[in-house]
PDB file of C-alpha atoms in Angstrom:
ATOM      1  CA  UNK Q  30       4.186   9.240  -2.625  1.00 36.00           C
ATOM      2  CA  UNK Q  31       1.757   7.469  -0.316  1.00 50.00           C
ATOM      3  CA  UNK Q  32       3.217   5.121   2.275  1.00 61.00           C
ATOM      4  CA  UNK Q  33       1.172   3.307   4.895  1.00 86.00           C
ATOM      5  CA  UNK Q  34       1.585   0.504   7.401  1.00 92.00           C
ATOM      6  CA  UNK Q  35      -1.585  -1.529   7.713  1.00 92.00           C
ATOM      7  CA  UNK Q  36      -2.645  -4.100  10.289  1.00 93.00           C
ATOM      8  CA  UNK Q  37      -5.337  -6.493   9.114  1.00 93.00           C
ATOM      9  CA  UNK Q  38      -7.011  -9.180  11.209  1.00 91.00           C
ATOM     10  CA  UNK Q  39      -9.898 -11.597  10.834  1.00 88.00           C
ATOM     11  CA  UNK Q  40     -11.000 -14.952  12.131  1.00 82.00           C
ATOM     12  CA  UNK Q  41      -8.307 -16.828  10.238  1.00 81.00           C
ATOM     13  CA  UNK Q  42      -5.246 -14.748  11.057  1.00 89.00           C
ATOM     14  CA  UNK Q  43      -3.571 -11.356  11.077  1.00 91.00           C
ATOM     15  CA  UNK Q  44      -0.915  -9.557   9.071  1.00 91.00           C
ATOM     16  CA  UNK Q  45       1.088  -6.352   8.852  1.00 92.00           C
ATOM     17  CA  UNK Q  46       1.499  -4.858   5.389  1.00 90.00           C
ATOM     18  CA  UNK Q  47       4.093  -2.263   4.409  1.00 90.00           C
ATOM     19  CA  UNK Q  48       2.916  -0.264   1.408  1.00 87.00           C
ATOM     20  CA  UNK Q  49       4.287   2.281  -1.037  1.00 83.00           C
ATOM     21  CA  UNK Q  50       2.413   4.165  -3.755  1.00 74.00           C
ATOM     22  CA  UNK Q  51      -0.704   2.263  -2.714  1.00 77.00           C
ATOM     23  CA  UNK Q  52       1.008  -1.060  -3.499  1.00 81.00           C
ATOM     24  CA  UNK Q  53       1.669  -3.850  -1.002  1.00 84.00           C
ATOM     25  CA  UNK Q  54       5.461  -4.055  -0.670  1.00 81.00           C
ATOM     26  CA  UNK Q  55       6.135  -6.407   2.233  1.00 82.00           C
ATOM     27  CA  UNK Q  56       4.111  -8.412   4.716  1.00 84.00           C
ATOM     28  CA  UNK Q  57       4.413 -10.187   8.038  1.00 87.00           C
ATOM     29  CA  UNK Q  58       1.635 -12.749   8.337  1.00 88.00           C
ATOM     30  CA  UNK Q  59       0.666 -15.037  11.204  1.00 87.00           C
ATOM     31  CA  UNK Q  60      -0.326 -17.663   8.622  1.00 83.00           C
ATOM     32  CA  UNK Q  61       3.035 -17.754   6.842  1.00 75.00           C
ATOM     33  CA  UNK Q  62       3.983 -21.130   8.354  1.00 71.00           C
ATOM     34  CA  UNK Q  63       0.872 -22.811   6.956  1.00 69.00           C
ATOM     35  CA  UNK Q  64       0.492 -20.796   3.736  1.00 68.00           C
ATOM     36  CA  UNK Q  65       2.105 -22.438   0.696  1.00 56.00           C
ATOM     37  CA  UNK Q  66       3.081 -18.999  -0.609  1.00 58.00           C
ATOM     38  CA  UNK Q  67       4.461 -17.880   2.782  1.00 56.00           C
ATOM     39  CA  UNK Q  68       4.959 -14.085   2.753  1.00 54.00           C
ATOM     40  CA  UNK Q  69       4.688 -13.753  -1.036  1.00 58.00           C
ATOM     41  CA  UNK Q  70       1.007 -14.645  -1.290  1.00 64.00           C
ATOM     42  CA  UNK Q  71      -0.846 -12.490  -3.815  1.00 66.00           C
ATOM     43  CA  UNK Q  72      -4.411 -13.157  -2.801  1.00 71.00           C
ATOM     44  CA  UNK Q  73      -6.184 -14.118   0.425  1.00 85.00           C
ATOM     45  CA  UNK Q  74      -8.790 -12.526   2.684  1.00 86.00           C
ATOM     46  CA  UNK Q  75      -6.134 -10.505   4.563  1.00 89.00           C
ATOM     47  CA  UNK Q  76      -4.465  -9.219   1.400  1.00 88.00           C
ATOM     48  CA  UNK Q  77      -7.800  -8.427  -0.240  1.00 87.00           C
ATOM     49  CA  UNK Q  78      -8.877  -6.383   2.787  1.00 89.00           C
ATOM     50  CA  UNK Q  79      -5.607  -4.422   2.647  1.00 88.00           C
ATOM     51  CA  UNK Q  80      -5.998  -3.784  -1.096  1.00 88.00           C
ATOM     52  CA  UNK Q  81      -9.608  -2.663  -0.659  1.00 88.00           C
ATOM     53  CA  UNK Q  82      -8.476  -0.200   2.006  1.00 87.00           C
ATOM     54  CA  UNK Q  83      -5.700   1.206  -0.172  1.00 87.00           C
ATOM     55  CA  UNK Q  84      -7.893   1.648  -3.223  1.00 84.00           C
ATOM     56  CA  UNK Q  85     -10.932   2.808  -1.284  1.00 82.00           C
ATOM     57  CA  UNK Q  86     -13.148   0.339  -3.126  1.00 78.00           C
ATOM     58  CA  UNK Q  87     -14.569  -1.072   0.097  1.00 74.00           C
ATOM     59  CA  UNK Q  88     -14.622   0.023   3.710  1.00 72.00           C
ATOM     60  CA  UNK Q  89     -12.859  -2.580   5.842  1.00 73.00           C
ATOM     61  CA  UNK Q  90     -13.468  -2.357   9.600  1.00 79.00           C
ATOM     62  CA  UNK Q  91     -10.739  -4.904  10.301  1.00 88.00           C
ATOM     63  CA  UNK Q  92      -7.972  -2.705   8.860  1.00 91.00           C
ATOM     64  CA  UNK Q  93      -6.019  -0.285  11.051  1.00 92.00           C
ATOM     65  CA  UNK Q  94      -3.382   2.219   9.930  1.00 92.00           C
ATOM     66  CA  UNK Q  95      -0.202   2.706  11.935  1.00 94.00           C
ATOM     67  CA  UNK Q  96       1.534   6.083  12.101  1.00 94.00           C
ATOM     68  CA  UNK Q  97       4.940   5.062  10.782  1.00 93.00           C
ATOM     69  CA  UNK Q  98       7.761   2.981  12.218  1.00 95.00           C
ATOM     70  CA  UNK Q  99      10.739   3.342  14.553  1.00 97.00           C
ATOM     71  CA  UNK Q 100      13.861   1.203  14.705  1.00 97.00           C
ATOM     72  CA  UNK Q 101      16.224   1.089  17.696  1.00 98.00           C
ATOM     73  CA  UNK Q 102      19.906   0.640  16.946  1.00 97.00           C
ATOM     74  CA  UNK Q 103      22.345  -1.030  19.320  1.00 97.00           C
ATOM     75  CA  UNK Q 104      22.274   0.689  22.701  1.00 97.00           C
ATOM     76  CA  UNK Q 105      19.271   2.851  21.777  1.00 98.00           C
ATOM     77  CA  UNK Q 106      15.620   2.960  22.720  1.00 98.00           C
ATOM     78  CA  UNK Q 107      12.777   4.531  20.773  1.00 98.00           C
ATOM     79  CA  UNK Q 108       9.248   5.376  21.884  1.00 98.00           C
ATOM     80  CA  UNK Q 109       6.149   6.492  20.014  1.00 98.00           C
ATOM     81  CA  UNK Q 110       2.393   6.259  19.747  1.00 97.00           C
ATOM     82  CA  UNK Q 111       0.678   3.871  17.334  1.00 96.00           C
ATOM     83  CA  UNK Q 112       3.947   3.132  15.514  1.00 97.00           C
ATOM     84  CA  UNK Q 113       5.525  -0.112  14.364  1.00 97.00           C
ATOM     85  CA  UNK Q 114       8.661  -0.853  16.414  1.00 98.00           C
ATOM     86  CA  UNK Q 115      11.704  -2.729  15.146  1.00 97.00           C
ATOM     87  CA  UNK Q 116      14.798  -4.262  16.696  1.00 97.00           C
ATOM     88  CA  UNK Q 117      16.905  -5.833  13.973  1.00 96.00           C
ATOM     89  CA  UNK Q 118      19.956  -8.088  14.022  1.00 95.00           C
ATOM     90  CA  UNK Q 119      19.618  -9.289  17.610  1.00 97.00           C
ATOM     91  CA  UNK Q 120      22.340 -11.802  18.439  1.00 95.00           C
ATOM     92  CA  UNK Q 121      23.255 -11.770  22.120  1.00 95.00           C
ATOM     93  CA  UNK Q 122      21.375  -8.455  22.367  1.00 97.00           C
ATOM     94  CA  UNK Q 123      17.808  -8.278  23.670  1.00 98.00           C
ATOM     95  CA  UNK Q 124      14.921  -6.389  22.119  1.00 98.00           C
ATOM     96  CA  UNK Q 125      12.799  -5.161  25.052  1.00 98.00           C
ATOM     97  CA  UNK Q 126       9.313  -3.868  24.307  1.00 98.00           C
ATOM     98  CA  UNK Q 127       7.194  -1.879  26.738  1.00 98.00           C
ATOM     99  CA  UNK Q 128       3.654  -0.917  25.800  1.00 98.00           C
ATOM    100  CA  UNK Q 129       0.430   0.539  27.099  1.00 97.00           C
ATOM    101  CA  UNK Q 130      -2.182  -0.717  24.651  1.00 93.00           C
ATOM    102  CA  UNK Q 131      -4.828   1.578  26.151  1.00 93.00           C
ATOM    103  CA  UNK Q 132      -2.974   4.663  24.889  1.00 95.00           C
ATOM    104  CA  UNK Q 133      -1.017   3.117  21.994  1.00 95.00           C
ATOM    105  CA  UNK Q 134       2.240   4.344  23.548  1.00 98.00           C
ATOM    106  CA  UNK Q 135       5.057   1.859  23.172  1.00 98.00           C
ATOM    107  CA  UNK Q 136       8.829   1.625  23.147  1.00 98.00           C
ATOM    108  CA  UNK Q 137      11.659  -0.702  22.180  1.00 98.00           C
ATOM    109  CA  UNK Q 138      15.171  -0.906  23.613  1.00 98.00           C
ATOM    110  CA  UNK Q 139      18.072  -2.659  21.882  1.00 98.00           C
ATOM    111  CA  UNK Q 140      19.978  -3.897  24.931  1.00 98.00           C
ATOM    112  CA  UNK Q 141      23.659  -4.759  24.475  1.00 97.00           C
ATOM    113  CA  UNK Q 142      24.883  -5.498  27.997  1.00 96.00           C
ATOM    114  CA  UNK Q 143      23.479  -6.630  31.365  1.00 96.00           C
ATOM    115  CA  UNK Q 144      23.243  -4.461  34.469  1.00 97.00           C
ATOM    116  CA  UNK Q 145      23.122  -0.693  34.900  1.00 97.00           C
ATOM    117  CA  UNK Q 146      25.303   2.226  33.832  1.00 95.00           C
ATOM    118  CA  UNK Q 147      26.537   4.880  36.247  1.00 93.00           C
ATOM    119  CA  UNK Q 148      26.827   7.211  33.254  1.00 94.00           C
ATOM    120  CA  UNK Q 149      23.263   6.618  32.071  1.00 94.00           C
ATOM    121  CA  UNK Q 150      24.274   4.649  28.998  1.00 96.00           C
ATOM    122  CA  UNK Q 151      21.238   2.933  27.515  1.00 97.00           C
ATOM    123  CA  UNK Q 152      23.172   0.000  26.104  1.00 97.00           C
ATOM    124  CA  UNK Q 153      22.778  -1.513  29.596  1.00 98.00           C
ATOM    125  CA  UNK Q 154      19.581  -3.408  30.359  1.00 98.00           C
ATOM    126  CA  UNK Q 155      18.507  -1.804  33.616  1.00 98.00           C
ATOM    127  CA  UNK Q 156      19.311   1.746  32.510  1.00 98.00           C
ATOM    128  CA  UNK Q 157      17.546   1.354  29.157  1.00 98.00           C
ATOM    129  CA  UNK Q 158      14.378  -0.082  30.676  1.00 98.00           C
ATOM    130  CA  UNK Q 159      14.152   2.534  33.412  1.00 98.00           C
ATOM    131  CA  UNK Q 160      14.688   5.471  31.041  1.00 98.00           C
ATOM    132  CA  UNK Q 161      12.285   4.112  28.441  1.00 98.00           C
ATOM    133  CA  UNK Q 162       9.634   3.523  31.123  1.00 98.00           C
ATOM    134  CA  UNK Q 163      10.010   7.082  32.457  1.00 98.00           C
ATOM    135  CA  UNK Q 164       9.786   8.648  28.988  1.00 98.00           C
ATOM    136  CA  UNK Q 165       6.690   6.625  28.138  1.00 98.00           C
ATOM    137  CA  UNK Q 166       4.978   7.845  31.305  1.00 98.00           C
ATOM    138  CA  UNK Q 167       5.918  11.437  30.425  1.00 98.00           C
ATOM    139  CA  UNK Q 168       4.329  10.896  26.999  1.00 98.00           C
ATOM    140  CA  UNK Q 169       1.068   9.792  28.617  1.00 98.00           C
ATOM    141  CA  UNK Q 170       1.349   6.048  29.241  1.00 98.00           C
ATOM    142  CA  UNK Q 171      -0.187   4.823  32.473  1.00 97.00           C
ATOM    143  CA  UNK Q 172       2.281   3.080  34.785  1.00 96.00           C
ATOM    144  CA  UNK Q 173      -0.230   0.445  35.840  1.00 96.00           C
ATOM    145  CA  UNK Q 174      -1.002  -0.490  32.230  1.00 97.00           C
ATOM    146  CA  UNK Q 175       2.548  -0.872  30.925  1.00 98.00           C
ATOM    147  CA  UNK Q 176       3.515  -4.450  30.070  1.00 98.00           C
ATOM    148  CA  UNK Q 177       6.619  -6.052  28.596  1.00 98.00           C
ATOM    149  CA  UNK Q 178       7.726  -8.527  25.945  1.00 98.00           C
ATOM    150  CA  UNK Q 179      11.295  -9.328  24.961  1.00 98.00           C
ATOM    151  CA  UNK Q 180      13.355 -11.547  22.695  1.00 98.00           C
ATOM    152  CA  UNK Q 181      16.979 -12.253  21.831  1.00 97.00           C
ATOM    153  CA  UNK Q 182      19.891 -13.310  23.990  1.00 96.00           C
ATOM    154  CA  UNK Q 183      21.296 -15.965  21.678  1.00 95.00           C
ATOM    155  CA  UNK Q 184      24.672 -17.628  22.181  1.00 89.00           C
ATOM    156  CA  UNK Q 185      25.894 -16.912  18.680  1.00 75.00           C
ATOM    157  CA  UNK Q 186      29.477 -17.990  19.372  1.00 69.00           C
ATOM    158  CA  UNK Q 187      29.031 -21.620  20.370  1.00 63.00           C
ATOM    159  CA  UNK Q 188      32.677 -22.180  21.311  1.00 62.00           C
ATOM    160  CA  UNK Q 189      32.482 -19.732  24.233  1.00 58.00           C
ATOM    161  CA  UNK Q 190      31.742 -21.924  27.242  1.00 60.00           C
ATOM    162  CA  UNK Q 191      32.793 -19.650  30.101  1.00 57.00           C
ATOM    163  CA  UNK Q 192      29.754 -18.272  31.954  1.00 60.00           C
ATOM    164  CA  UNK Q 193      31.197 -14.752  31.913  1.00 57.00           C
ATOM    165  CA  UNK Q 194      31.261 -14.856  28.110  1.00 66.00           C
ATOM    166  CA  UNK Q 195      27.636 -15.977  27.764  1.00 85.00           C
ATOM    167  CA  UNK Q 196      26.401 -12.416  27.290  1.00 92.00           C
ATOM    168  CA  UNK Q 197      23.077 -13.521  25.792  1.00 94.00           C
ATOM    169  CA  UNK Q 198      22.102 -15.465  28.909  1.00 94.00           C
ATOM    170  CA  UNK Q 199      23.269 -12.656  31.172  1.00 94.00           C
ATOM    171  CA  UNK Q 200      21.319 -10.093  29.157  1.00 97.00           C
ATOM    172  CA  UNK Q 201      18.118 -12.136  29.384  1.00 97.00           C
ATOM    173  CA  UNK Q 202      18.498 -12.553  33.145  1.00 97.00           C
ATOM    174  CA  UNK Q 203      19.224  -8.846  33.646  1.00 98.00           C
ATOM    175  CA  UNK Q 204      16.222  -7.781  31.566  1.00 98.00           C
ATOM    176  CA  UNK Q 205      13.848 -10.087  33.424  1.00 98.00           C
ATOM    177  CA  UNK Q 206      15.175  -9.103  36.852  1.00 98.00           C
ATOM    178  CA  UNK Q 207      14.754  -5.414  36.009  1.00 98.00           C
ATOM    179  CA  UNK Q 208      11.175  -5.892  34.814  1.00 98.00           C
ATOM    180  CA  UNK Q 209      10.283  -7.903  37.923  1.00 98.00           C
ATOM    181  CA  UNK Q 210      11.872  -5.261  40.170  1.00 97.00           C
ATOM    182  CA  UNK Q 211       9.788  -2.542  38.502  1.00 97.00           C
ATOM    183  CA  UNK Q 212       6.616  -4.679  38.711  1.00 97.00           C
ATOM    184  CA  UNK Q 213       6.161  -4.621  34.940  1.00 98.00           C
ATOM    185  CA  UNK Q 214       4.203  -7.734  33.857  1.00 98.00           C
ATOM    186  CA  UNK Q 215       6.030  -9.923  31.338  1.00 98.00           C
ATOM    187  CA  UNK Q 216       3.514 -11.151  28.758  1.00 98.00           C
ATOM    188  CA  UNK Q 217       5.887 -13.012  26.439  1.00 98.00           C
ATOM    189  CA  UNK Q 218       9.549 -13.783  25.873  1.00 98.00           C
ATOM    190  CA  UNK Q 219      11.686 -15.752  23.432  1.00 98.00           C
ATOM    191  CA  UNK Q 220      15.318 -15.994  24.490  1.00 97.00           C
ATOM    192  CA  UNK Q 221      18.391 -18.176  24.197  1.00 94.00           C
ATOM    193  CA  UNK Q 222      19.358 -20.619  21.496  1.00 92.00           C
ATOM    194  CA  UNK Q 223      22.113 -20.024  18.979  1.00 90.00           C
ATOM    195  CA  UNK Q 224      20.273 -18.160  16.203  1.00 92.00           C
ATOM    196  CA  UNK Q 225      19.872 -14.396  15.803  1.00 94.00           C
ATOM    197  CA  UNK Q 226      16.501 -12.695  15.650  1.00 95.00           C
ATOM    198  CA  UNK Q 227      14.653  -9.680  14.289  1.00 96.00           C
ATOM    199  CA  UNK Q 228      11.843  -8.320  16.442  1.00 97.00           C
ATOM    200  CA  UNK Q 229       8.818  -6.277  15.366  1.00 97.00           C
ATOM    201  CA  UNK Q 230       6.081  -4.937  17.644  1.00 98.00           C
ATOM    202  CA  UNK Q 231       2.559  -4.112  16.498  1.00 96.00           C
ATOM    203  CA  UNK Q 232       0.813  -1.653  18.866  1.00 95.00           C
ATOM    204  CA  UNK Q 233      -2.579  -2.257  17.266  1.00 93.00           C
ATOM    205  CA  UNK Q 234      -2.964  -5.594  19.047  1.00 93.00           C
ATOM    206  CA  UNK Q 235       0.169  -5.794  21.198  1.00 95.00           C
ATOM    207  CA  UNK Q 236       1.766  -8.638  19.256  1.00 96.00           C
ATOM    208  CA  UNK Q 237       5.510  -9.191  19.059  1.00 97.00           C
ATOM    209  CA  UNK Q 238       6.745 -10.798  15.868  1.00 96.00           C
ATOM    210  CA  UNK Q 239      10.022 -12.693  16.184  1.00 96.00           C
ATOM    211  CA  UNK Q 240      11.754 -13.728  12.970  1.00 93.00           C
ATOM    212  CA  UNK Q 241      14.813 -15.975  13.152  1.00 92.00           C
ATOM    213  CA  UNK Q 242      17.559 -14.652  10.891  1.00 87.00           C
ATOM    214  CA  UNK Q 243      18.872 -17.965   9.521  1.00 83.00           C
ATOM    215  CA  UNK Q 244      16.065 -20.494   9.941  1.00 73.00           C
ATOM    216  CA  UNK Q 245      13.361 -18.152   8.692  1.00 75.00           C
ATOM    217  CA  UNK Q 246      10.919 -19.277  11.398  1.00 84.00           C
ATOM    218  CA  UNK Q 247       8.429 -16.675  12.614  1.00 89.00           C
ATOM    219  CA  UNK Q 248       6.693 -16.449  15.989  1.00 92.00           C
ATOM    220  CA  UNK Q 249       3.751 -14.210  16.867  1.00 93.00           C
ATOM    221  CA  UNK Q 250       3.769 -13.600  20.626  1.00 94.00           C
TER     222      UNK Q 250
END
């Protein structure tokens, strides 16, 4: 069974295609908000380029293959090279992405709580970011080229008004403070609100895709 993850871009937009048995299975497209077919479109220049690549009927220079995917569960971080990264079901949690686009090395942390852990638990923002950063450098990422993007931190339980219970806000603040302290440039963020998110990172161009779990809105950052 052949399974590939393709990134396709052209002057009109860009898309990630998940494939199986040389068939397009699922897509994430930057044009989904303006396309009448949204993510179920069967024919456009992006889809045609992906199909041509899969069938080998035409060489497409604007198609790149990714080397698989990694998903970080709650309190985990995952790192890899040239892989699609996922952080799913983010409510008050934050999906923190670090990447060095020059080497293709990237990582995602699924942060549950603010602050640091004396026991090294990576569910805490500061601990997760520091450990992920160190492991990326060991893999070959260059410290000076590592940048960050993050999303999440929703207030999913609207009736909780006490500041100490607003974990989403506290997570977002803790993540940003840690990144600033480590001099890691923040290129994009999408935090707050009252709707959960799924986050996907594409190392081919450094884009973070944020999909809202109930509204269905999609952001490419």
